[in-house]
mmCIF file of N, CA and C in Angstrom:
data_model
loop_
_atom_site.group_PDB
_atom_site.id
_atom_site.type_symbol
_atom_site.label_atom_id
_atom_site.label_comp_id
_atom_site.label_asym_id
_atom_site.label_seq_id
_atom_site.Cartn_x
_atom_site.Cartn_y
_atom_site.Cartn_z
ATOM 1 N N MET U 1485 9.551 -75.752 -28.644
ATOM 2 C CA MET U 1485 10.707 -77.508 -29.529
ATOM 3 C C MET U 1485 12.076 -77.214 -29.158
ATOM 4 N N MET U 1486 11.472 -78.373 -27.724
ATOM 5 C CA MET U 1486 12.887 -78.561 -27.308
ATOM 6 C C MET U 1486 14.333 -79.057 -28.841
ATOM 7 N N ILE U 1487 15.219 -78.641 -28.515
ATOM 8 C CA ILE U 1487 15.874 -79.440 -29.489
ATOM 9 C C ILE U 1487 17.110 -80.108 -28.758
ATOM 10 N N PRO U 1488 17.290 -81.721 -28.729
ATOM 11 C CA PRO U 1488 18.127 -82.653 -28.049
ATOM 12 C C PRO U 1488 19.562 -81.497 -27.779
ATOM 13 N N LYS U 1489 20.377 -81.838 -26.912
ATOM 14 C CA LYS U 1489 21.845 -81.307 -26.388
ATOM 15 C C LYS U 1489 22.538 -81.995 -27.617
ATOM 16 N N LYS U 1490 22.519 -83.108 -28.008
ATOM 17 C CA LYS U 1490 23.433 -83.841 -29.105
ATOM 18 C C LYS U 1490 23.183 -83.294 -30.054
ATOM 19 N N LEU U 1491 22.375 -82.013 -31.017
ATOM 20 C CA LEU U 1491 22.404 -81.389 -32.391
ATOM 21 C C LEU U 1491 23.154 -80.224 -31.492
ATOM 22 N N ILE U 1492 22.716 -79.486 -30.892
ATOM 23 C CA ILE U 1492 23.478 -78.688 -30.295
ATOM 24 C C ILE U 1492 24.913 -78.410 -30.672
ATOM 25 N N LYS U 1493 25.552 -79.635 -29.821
ATOM 26 C CA LYS U 1493 26.968 -79.913 -30.231
ATOM 27 C C LYS U 1493 27.493 -79.618 -31.434
ATOM 28 N N ASN U 1494 26.876 -80.493 -32.038
ATOM 29 C CA ASN U 1494 27.337 -80.450 -33.811
ATOM 30 C C ASN U 1494 26.315 -79.240 -34.582
ATOM 31 N N GLY U 1495 27.312 -78.628 -35.175
ATOM 32 C CA GLY U 1495 26.849 -77.422 -35.814
ATOM 33 C C GLY U 1495 26.190 -77.991 -37.058
ATOM 34 N N GLU U 1496 26.902 -79.410 -37.689
ATOM 35 C CA GLU U 1496 26.243 -78.925 -38.972
ATOM 36 C C GLU U 1496 24.980 -80.425 -38.958
ATOM 37 N N LEU U 1497 24.744 -81.167 -37.431
ATOM 38 C CA LEU U 1497 23.369 -81.547 -37.196
ATOM 39 C C LEU U 1497 22.496 -79.947 -37.287
ATOM 40 N N THR U 1498 22.898 -79.655 -36.240
ATOM 41 C CA THR U 1498 21.816 -78.563 -36.157
ATOM 42 C C THR U 1498 21.137 -77.720 -37.027
ATOM 43 N N ALA U 1499 21.909 -77.611 -38.328
ATOM 44 C CA ALA U 1499 21.713 -76.853 -39.406
ATOM 45 C C ALA U 1499 20.611 -77.762 -40.300
ATOM 46 N N ASN U 1500 21.350 -78.847 -40.465
ATOM 47 C CA ASN U 1500 20.181 -79.683 -40.873
ATOM 48 C C ASN U 1500 18.591 -80.138 -40.264
ATOM 49 N N PHE U 1501 18.965 -79.777 -38.580
ATOM 50 C CA PHE U 1501 17.722 -80.262 -37.755
ATOM 51 C C PHE U 1501 16.887 -78.969 -38.469
ATOM 52 N N ASP U 1502 17.303 -77.570 -38.127
ATOM 53 C CA ASP U 1502 16.908 -76.588 -38.193
ATOM 54 C C ASP U 1502 16.050 -76.693 -40.114
ATOM 55 N N LEU U 1503 16.533 -77.137 -40.728
ATOM 56 C CA LEU U 1503 16.210 -77.392 -42.182
ATOM 57 C C LEU U 1503 15.027 -78.233 -42.202
ATOM 58 N N LEU U 1504 14.797 -79.379 -41.753
ATOM 59 C CA LEU U 1504 13.976 -79.909 -41.320
ATOM 60 C C LEU U 1504 12.722 -79.618 -41.111
ATOM 61 N N VAL U 1505 12.844 -78.879 -39.656
ATOM 62 C CA VAL U 1505 11.317 -78.117 -38.924
ATOM 63 C C VAL U 1505 11.268 -76.812 -40.303
ATOM 64 N N ASP U 1506 11.932 -76.457 -40.875
ATOM 65 C CA ASP U 1506 11.080 -75.203 -41.634
ATOM 66 C C ASP U 1506 10.681 -76.049 -42.865
ATOM 67 N N LYS U 1507 11.422 -76.708 -43.220
ATOM 68 C CA LYS U 1507 10.555 -77.744 -44.547
ATOM 69 C C LYS U 1507 8.955 -78.275 -43.872
ATOM 70 N N ARG U 1508 8.629 -78.968 -42.508
ATOM 71 C CA ARG U 1508 7.719 -79.137 -41.860
ATOM 72 C C ARG U 1508 6.725 -77.800 -41.861
ATOM 73 N N GLU U 1509 7.132 -76.446 -41.537
ATOM 74 C CA GLU U 1509 6.399 -75.684 -41.028
ATOM 75 C C GLU U 1509 5.753 -75.232 -42.685
ATOM 76 N N VAL U 1510 6.682 -75.322 -43.852
ATOM 77 C CA VAL U 1510 5.860 -75.215 -44.547
ATOM 78 C C VAL U 1510 4.704 -76.107 -45.840
ATOM 79 N N THR U 1511 5.470 -76.793 -45.058
ATOM 80 C CA THR U 1511 4.655 -78.220 -45.215
ATOM 81 C C THR U 1511 3.249 -78.108 -44.574
ATOM 82 N N GLN U 1512 3.227 -77.482 -43.565
ATOM 83 C CA GLN U 1512 1.932 -77.497 -42.646
ATOM 84 C C GLN U 1512 1.049 -76.503 -43.364
ATOM 85 N N GLN U 1513 1.604 -75.289 -43.871
ATOM 86 C CA GLN U 1513 1.514 -73.745 -44.603
ATOM 87 C C GLN U 1513 0.972 -74.275 -45.393
ATOM 88 N N ILE U 1514 1.325 -75.249 -46.313
ATOM 89 C CA ILE U 1514 0.415 -75.082 -48.020
ATOM 90 C C ILE U 1514 -0.544 -76.148 -47.468
ATOM 91 N N ASN U 1515 -0.382 -77.413 -46.889
ATOM 92 C CA ASN U 1515 -1.634 -78.071 -46.541
ATOM 93 C C ASN U 1515 -2.690 -77.349 -45.723
ATOM 94 N N TYR U 1516 -2.843 -76.597 -45.325
ATOM 95 C CA TYR U 1516 -3.481 -75.812 -44.716
ATOM 96 C C TYR U 1516 -4.577 -74.961 -45.631
ATOM 97 N N HIS U 1517 -3.525 -74.373 -46.844
ATOM 98 C CA HIS U 1517 -3.675 -73.597 -47.754
ATOM 99 C C HIS U 1517 -4.390 -74.972 -48.389
ATOM 100 N N LEU U 1518 -4.387 -75.342 -48.649
ATOM 101 C CA LEU U 1518 -5.369 -76.414 -49.838
ATOM 102 C C LEU U 1518 -6.569 -76.585 -49.191
ATOM 103 N N ALA U 1519 -6.346 -77.098 -47.945
ATOM 104 C CA ALA U 1519 -7.328 -77.184 -47.352
ATOM 105 C C ALA U 1519 -8.375 -75.969 -46.913
ATOM 106 N N THR U 1520 -7.891 -75.134 -46.795
ATOM 107 C CA THR U 1520 -9.007 -73.758 -47.031
ATOM 108 C C THR U 1520 -9.331 -74.186 -47.805
ATOM 109 N N GLU U 1521 -8.498 -73.778 -49.463
ATOM 110 C CA GLU U 1521 -9.081 -73.796 -50.873
ATOM 111 C C GLU U 1521 -10.428 -74.419 -51.196
ATOM 112 N N LYS U 1522 -10.655 -75.904 -50.211
ATOM 113 C CA LYS U 1522 -11.228 -76.610 -50.721
ATOM 114 C C LYS U 1522 -12.692 -76.407 -50.118
ATOM 115 N N GLU U 1523 -12.471 -76.028 -48.820
ATOM 116 C CA GLU U 1523 -13.796 -75.517 -48.062
ATOM 117 C C GLU U 1523 -14.545 -74.511 -48.678
ATOM 118 N N ILE U 1524 -14.011 -73.058 -49.424
ATOM 119 C CA ILE U 1524 -14.049 -72.498 -50.092
ATOM 120 C C ILE U 1524 -15.465 -72.669 -51.400
#
């Protein structure tokens, strides 16, 4: 995933961006887990 150069220059923005990405990945994992449970 490409990170815009603007975010790299500003450490605080980069940290926030990383948090958003982590949150999105966790949400995807939870959604996948819930979908898998429904199928069983």
